[in-house]
Amino acid sequence: MLSCNLPGAKPGRTLRHSLLALMFCFAAEAAETPPAVSLAGTAVHELKFQGRNYPLWVDIPLPCQQRKSACPLLLVTDAPYAFPLIRSIRNRVGQQGRNIEDFVLAGLAYPATDTPVSSRSRDYTPTNVKARPALPGEDYGATVYGNAPAFAGFIAKQVLPLLQQQYRIDPKRQIYLGHSYGGLFGAYLLLHQPTLFSHYVLSSPSLWFDKRQLLQAAPTLLAAMPKTTRASVWLYSGSFEQPGPTARHYAETDLVGDMQQFSMLLQQAKQPGLKVQTKVLADEDHLTVFPPMVTRAMLEILPGAGPYTGG
């Protein structure tokens, strides 16, 4: 911390010199603690679940604040990464509702007591791989897995009711979006509580988890699903998310193949209310696919009033 105590007066020092020195000192001290970045129109709610505080980030675009009709909701996991990115794409590409309809954006962040890896490994995975002996080739580095059933209840009983109570949200247009483990969790939600959301956007879902346990369970869960179920499912992955010769390819994991198998199971399930779209984005890998996926998904699921403008 700077000290703004000036030395005693010296011969030739004028009041003007002293004031200038004092102003410089105060300016330098203020520069040490610049204000934090703030995003207009956002709010943070703290929700307690299993003894932890989960921040729920919410962004309301101005048109949704002003109009009386309800806006769609997009709920995303991994908020520290996904929330600001989706917000920026909606605001820039959306062109104030012209290209993308304005929507309420909500993001579930991690508890302050957790690392991102520990939080998402615990809450987004459906089975506890630590409860059984490790299989050859497995490398699960987190301590706890398999909390998805309870986390789904948290979303159903706390997150969505709070959002519906606090904001004007269209209950018929509630969209879930998750990537990687977040995509795996979205697949779990779809198979176990399909009516929570009208749309499920699953980006590079980690269906390989626990030796593809969720894929194996899917036919039985789909057969038990009520025939009145209505949901649109959008599956995305990058073309490099499968075994191949380059550094961007996987050595063994076939995320593209697993996603396509899941798509096939959904389409063969004799569930007329399930609408499935599957897309492999060229020249994208697990780290790069998310931003273009978000742009495409929002343009297709929430088209604006038009006419479309490219800027």
Coordinates of C-alpha atoms in Angstrom, one line a residue:
M1 CA 0.0 0.0 0.0
L2 CA 1.3 3.4 -0.9
S3 CA 1.7 6.0 1.8
C4 CA 0.5 9.5 1.0
N5 CA 2.3 11.2 3.9
L6 CA 4.4 14.1 2.4
P7 CA 7.7 15.1 3.9
G8 CA 8.1 18.3 5.7
A9 CA 8.3 21.6 3.7
K10 CA 11.6 22.3 2.0
P11 CA 12.9 25.6 0.8
G12 CA 11.4 26.5 -2.5
R13 CA 8.4 24.0 -2.2
T14 CA 5.2 25.8 -3.0
L15 CA 1.6 24.9 -2.0
R16 CA 1.0 24.1 -5.7
H17 CA 3.9 21.6 -5.7
S18 CA 2.6 19.9 -2.6
L19 CA -1.0 19.7 -3.9
L20 CA 0.2 18.2 -7.2
A21 CA 2.3 15.7 -5.3
L22 CA -0.7 14.8 -3.1
M23 CA -3.0 14.4 -6.1
F24 CA -0.5 12.1 -7.8
C25 CA -0.1 10.0 -4.7
F26 CA -3.9 9.6 -4.3
A27 CA -4.3 8.7 -8.0
A28 CA -1.5 6.0 -7.7
E29 CA -3.1 4.6 -4.6
A30 CA -6.5 4.4 -6.3
A31 CA -5.0 2.6 -9.2
E32 CA -3.8 -0.2 -7.0
T33 CA -7.4 -1.4 -6.5
P34 CA -9.3 -1.1 -9.7
P35 CA -13.0 -1.9 -9.6
A36 CA -14.1 -5.4 -10.5
V37 CA -15.8 -6.1 -13.8
S38 CA -19.6 -6.0 -13.6
L39 CA -22.1 -7.3 -16.2
A40 CA -25.2 -5.2 -16.5
G41 CA -28.5 -6.9 -16.0
T42 CA -27.1 -9.8 -14.0
A43 CA -27.8 -11.1 -10.5
V44 CA -26.5 -13.9 -8.3
H45 CA -28.7 -16.1 -6.1
E46 CA -27.1 -18.4 -3.4
L47 CA -28.8 -21.8 -3.1
K48 CA -27.9 -24.3 -0.3
F49 CA -27.7 -28.0 -1.3
Q50 CA -26.1 -30.8 0.6
G51 CA -24.3 -28.3 2.9
R52 CA -22.8 -26.3 0.1
N53 CA -23.7 -22.9 -1.3
Y54 CA -24.3 -23.0 -5.1
P55 CA -24.2 -19.6 -6.9
L56 CA -26.9 -19.3 -9.5
W57 CA -26.0 -16.6 -12.0
V58 CA -28.9 -14.9 -13.9
D59 CA -28.9 -12.5 -16.8
I60 CA -32.0 -10.7 -18.0
P61 CA -31.7 -8.8 -21.3
L62 CA -33.5 -5.5 -21.3
P63 CA -36.4 -6.6 -23.6
C64 CA -37.2 -9.4 -21.2
Q65 CA -37.2 -6.9 -18.3
Q66 CA -39.5 -4.5 -20.2
R67 CA -42.1 -6.7 -21.9
K68 CA -45.0 -8.3 -20.1
S69 CA -44.9 -11.6 -22.0
A70 CA -42.7 -14.4 -20.7
C71 CA -39.2 -15.1 -22.1
P72 CA -37.6 -18.5 -22.8
L73 CA -35.1 -19.8 -20.2
L74 CA -31.7 -21.3 -21.0
L75 CA -30.1 -23.1 -18.0
V76 CA -26.4 -23.9 -18.4
T77 CA -24.0 -25.9 -16.3
D78 CA -20.3 -24.9 -15.8
A79 CA -21.3 -21.3 -15.5
P80 CA -17.9 -19.7 -15.0
Y81 CA -17.0 -20.7 -18.6
A82 CA -20.4 -21.0 -20.3
F83 CA -22.4 -18.1 -18.8
P84 CA -20.3 -15.1 -20.1
L85 CA -19.8 -16.8 -23.4
I86 CA -23.4 -17.5 -24.1
R87 CA -24.4 -14.0 -22.9
S88 CA -22.0 -12.4 -25.3
I89 CA -23.1 -14.6 -28.2
R90 CA -26.8 -13.8 -27.5
N91 CA -26.1 -10.1 -27.3
R92 CA -23.8 -9.9 -30.3
V93 CA -25.2 -12.5 -32.7
G94 CA -28.7 -12.0 -31.5
Q95 CA -28.9 -8.4 -32.6
Q96 CA -31.5 -7.4 -30.0
G97 CA -33.9 -10.2 -30.9
R98 CA -33.5 -10.0 -34.6
N99 CA -31.4 -13.1 -35.2
I100 CA -31.8 -14.8 -31.8
E101 CA -34.9 -14.4 -29.6
D102 CA -34.0 -12.8 -26.3
F103 CA -34.0 -15.2 -23.4
V104 CA -33.3 -15.4 -19.7
L105 CA -29.9 -17.0 -19.1
A106 CA -29.2 -18.9 -15.9
G107 CA -26.0 -20.6 -15.0
L108 CA -25.1 -22.9 -12.1
A109 CA -21.6 -22.2 -10.8
Y110 CA -19.5 -24.3 -8.5
P111 CA -19.5 -23.9 -4.7
A112 CA -16.6 -21.8 -3.4
T113 CA -15.4 -24.7 -1.3
D114 CA -14.9 -26.9 -4.4
T115 CA -12.6 -26.9 -7.4
P116 CA -14.4 -27.1 -10.8
V117 CA -13.1 -30.6 -11.3
S118 CA -14.4 -31.9 -7.9
S119 CA -17.7 -30.1 -8.3
R120 CA -18.6 -31.3 -11.8
S121 CA -17.2 -34.8 -11.3
R122 CA -19.4 -35.2 -8.3
D123 CA -22.6 -33.5 -9.4
Y124 CA -22.8 -34.2 -13.2
T125 CA -22.1 -37.9 -13.2
P126 CA -24.8 -40.5 -12.7
T127 CA -22.9 -43.4 -11.1
N128 CA -20.2 -43.7 -8.4
V129 CA -17.2 -45.3 -10.1
K130 CA -15.3 -45.2 -6.8
A131 CA -17.7 -47.7 -5.3
R132 CA -16.2 -50.5 -7.4
P133 CA -12.7 -51.8 -8.3
A134 CA -11.0 -49.7 -11.0
L135 CA -11.1 -51.3 -14.4
P136 CA -8.1 -51.4 -16.8
G137 CA -7.5 -48.1 -18.5
E138 CA -9.7 -46.1 -16.1
D139 CA -8.3 -42.9 -14.6
Y140 CA -10.9 -41.1 -12.4
G141 CA -9.0 -38.4 -10.5
A142 CA -11.7 -36.8 -8.4
T143 CA -12.7 -38.1 -5.0
V144 CA -16.5 -38.4 -5.4
Y145 CA -18.7 -39.3 -8.3
G146 CA -22.3 -40.2 -8.9
N147 CA -24.4 -37.3 -7.4
A148 CA -26.4 -36.7 -10.6
P149 CA -29.7 -38.2 -9.1
A150 CA -29.6 -35.8 -6.2
F151 CA -28.4 -32.9 -8.3
A152 CA -31.3 -33.4 -10.6
G153 CA -33.6 -33.1 -7.6
F154 CA -31.9 -29.9 -6.6
I155 CA -32.6 -28.4 -10.1
A156 CA -36.2 -29.6 -10.0
K157 CA -37.0 -28.5 -6.5
Q158 CA -34.9 -25.4 -5.9
V159 CA -33.3 -24.0 -9.1
L160 CA -36.3 -24.0 -11.5
P161 CA -38.9 -22.9 -8.9
L162 CA -36.7 -19.9 -7.9
L163 CA -36.3 -18.8 -11.5
Q164 CA -40.0 -19.2 -12.2
Q165 CA -40.9 -17.3 -9.1
Q166 CA -38.4 -14.4 -9.6
Y167 CA -38.6 -14.0 -13.4
R168 CA -41.2 -14.0 -16.2
I169 CA -40.2 -17.4 -17.8
D170 CA -42.2 -19.3 -20.3
P171 CA -42.6 -22.8 -18.7
K172 CA -43.1 -24.4 -22.1
R173 CA -39.7 -23.2 -23.3
Q174 CA -37.1 -24.2 -20.8
I175 CA -33.8 -25.2 -22.4
Y176 CA -31.0 -27.2 -20.8
L177 CA -27.5 -26.8 -22.2
G178 CA -24.4 -28.7 -21.0
H179 CA -21.0 -29.7 -22.4
S180 CA -18.9 -32.8 -21.7
Y181 CA -19.8 -33.9 -18.2
G182 CA -22.6 -31.3 -18.4
G183 CA -23.8 -33.1 -21.6
L184 CA -23.7 -36.4 -19.8
F185 CA -25.8 -34.9 -17.0
G186 CA -28.3 -33.5 -19.6
A187 CA -28.6 -37.0 -21.0
Y188 CA -29.3 -38.3 -17.5
L189 CA -32.0 -35.6 -17.0
L190 CA -33.6 -36.5 -20.4
L191 CA -33.8 -40.2 -19.5
H192 CA -35.0 -39.8 -15.9
Q193 CA -36.9 -36.4 -15.8
P194 CA -37.7 -35.6 -19.4
T195 CA -40.4 -33.1 -18.6
L196 CA -38.1 -30.7 -16.7
F197 CA -37.1 -29.0 -20.0
S198 CA -38.6 -28.6 -23.4
H199 CA -35.2 -28.7 -25.1
Y200 CA -32.0 -30.6 -24.3
V201 CA -28.8 -29.3 -25.9
L202 CA -26.1 -31.9 -25.3
S203 CA -22.6 -30.8 -26.4
S204 CA -20.0 -33.5 -26.6
P205 CA -21.7 -35.6 -23.9
S206 CA -19.3 -37.8 -22.0
L207 CA -21.3 -41.0 -22.6
W208 CA -18.1 -43.0 -22.3
F209 CA -18.3 -42.5 -18.5
D210 CA -18.4 -45.6 -16.4
K211 CA -17.9 -47.9 -19.4
R212 CA -20.9 -46.3 -21.1
Q213 CA -23.3 -47.2 -18.4
L214 CA -25.9 -44.6 -19.4
L215 CA -25.9 -45.8 -23.0
Q216 CA -26.5 -49.3 -21.8
A217 CA -29.4 -48.2 -19.5
A218 CA -31.0 -46.0 -22.2
P219 CA -33.2 -48.6 -24.0
T220 CA -34.9 -49.6 -20.7
L221 CA -35.3 -46.0 -19.5
L222 CA -36.8 -45.0 -22.9
A223 CA -39.2 -47.9 -22.9
A224 CA -40.5 -46.8 -19.5
M225 CA -40.9 -43.1 -20.5
P226 CA -44.5 -42.0 -20.8
K227 CA -45.7 -41.8 -24.4
T228 CA -46.9 -38.3 -23.7
T229 CA -43.3 -37.0 -23.3
R230 CA -42.5 -34.0 -25.5
A231 CA -38.9 -32.9 -25.8
S232 CA -36.5 -31.7 -28.5
V233 CA -32.9 -33.1 -28.2
W234 CA -30.0 -31.5 -30.0
L235 CA -26.7 -33.4 -30.0
Y236 CA -23.4 -31.9 -31.0
S237 CA -19.8 -33.0 -31.2
G238 CA -16.6 -32.0 -33.0
S239 CA -15.2 -34.0 -35.8
F240 CA -11.9 -34.6 -33.9
E241 CA -13.7 -36.1 -30.9
Q242 CA -13.0 -39.7 -32.1
P243 CA -9.9 -41.8 -32.7
G244 CA -7.7 -40.5 -35.5
P245 CA -4.2 -39.6 -36.7
T246 CA -3.8 -36.0 -35.5
A247 CA -3.0 -34.5 -32.2
R248 CA -6.5 -33.1 -32.0
H249 CA -8.1 -36.6 -32.3
Y250 CA -8.6 -38.9 -29.3
A251 CA -6.4 -41.9 -29.0
E252 CA -9.3 -44.3 -28.0
T253 CA -12.4 -42.4 -26.8
D254 CA -15.1 -42.2 -29.5
L255 CA -17.3 -39.4 -28.4
V256 CA -18.7 -39.0 -31.9
G257 CA -19.7 -42.7 -32.1
D258 CA -21.2 -42.7 -28.6
M259 CA -23.3 -39.6 -29.5
Q260 CA -24.5 -41.1 -32.7
Q261 CA -25.4 -44.3 -30.9
F262 CA -27.4 -42.3 -28.3
S263 CA -29.1 -40.5 -31.2
M264 CA -30.1 -43.8 -32.8
L265 CA -31.5 -45.1 -29.5
L266 CA -33.6 -42.0 -29.1
Q267 CA -35.0 -42.2 -32.6
Q268 CA -35.7 -45.9 -32.3
A269 CA -37.4 -45.7 -29.0
K270 CA -41.0 -45.4 -30.3
Q271 CA -41.4 -42.1 -28.5
P272 CA -43.2 -39.9 -31.0
G273 CA -42.8 -36.8 -28.9
L274 CA -39.0 -37.0 -28.9
K275 CA -37.5 -34.9 -31.7
V276 CA -33.7 -35.5 -32.3
Q277 CA -31.1 -33.5 -34.2
T278 CA -27.5 -34.7 -34.4
K279 CA -24.7 -32.7 -35.8
V280 CA -20.9 -33.2 -36.0
L281 CA -19.1 -29.9 -36.5
A282 CA -16.2 -30.0 -38.8
D283 CA -12.7 -29.1 -37.6
E284 CA -13.6 -28.8 -34.0
D285 CA -12.3 -30.7 -31.0
H286 CA -13.5 -31.1 -27.4
L287 CA -12.1 -27.7 -26.4
T288 CA -13.1 -25.7 -29.4
V289 CA -16.5 -27.0 -30.3
F290 CA -18.5 -25.2 -27.6
P291 CA -18.6 -21.6 -29.0
P292 CA -19.8 -22.5 -32.5
M293 CA -22.1 -25.1 -31.1
V294 CA -23.8 -22.5 -28.9
T295 CA -24.2 -20.1 -31.8
R296 CA -25.8 -22.8 -34.0
A297 CA -28.0 -24.1 -31.3
M298 CA -29.4 -20.7 -30.4
L299 CA -30.0 -19.7 -34.0
E300 CA -31.9 -22.9 -34.6
I301 CA -33.8 -23.3 -31.3
L302 CA -34.5 -19.6 -30.6
P303 CA -34.7 -17.9 -34.0
G304 CA -35.3 -14.2 -33.9
A305 CA -38.0 -12.0 -35.3
G306 CA -35.9 -11.4 -38.5
P307 CA -35.1 -10.6 -41.1
Y308 CA -31.7 -12.1 -40.4
T309 CA -28.7 -9.8 -40.6
G310 CA -25.1 -10.8 -40.8
G311 CA -23.8 -7.6 -39.2

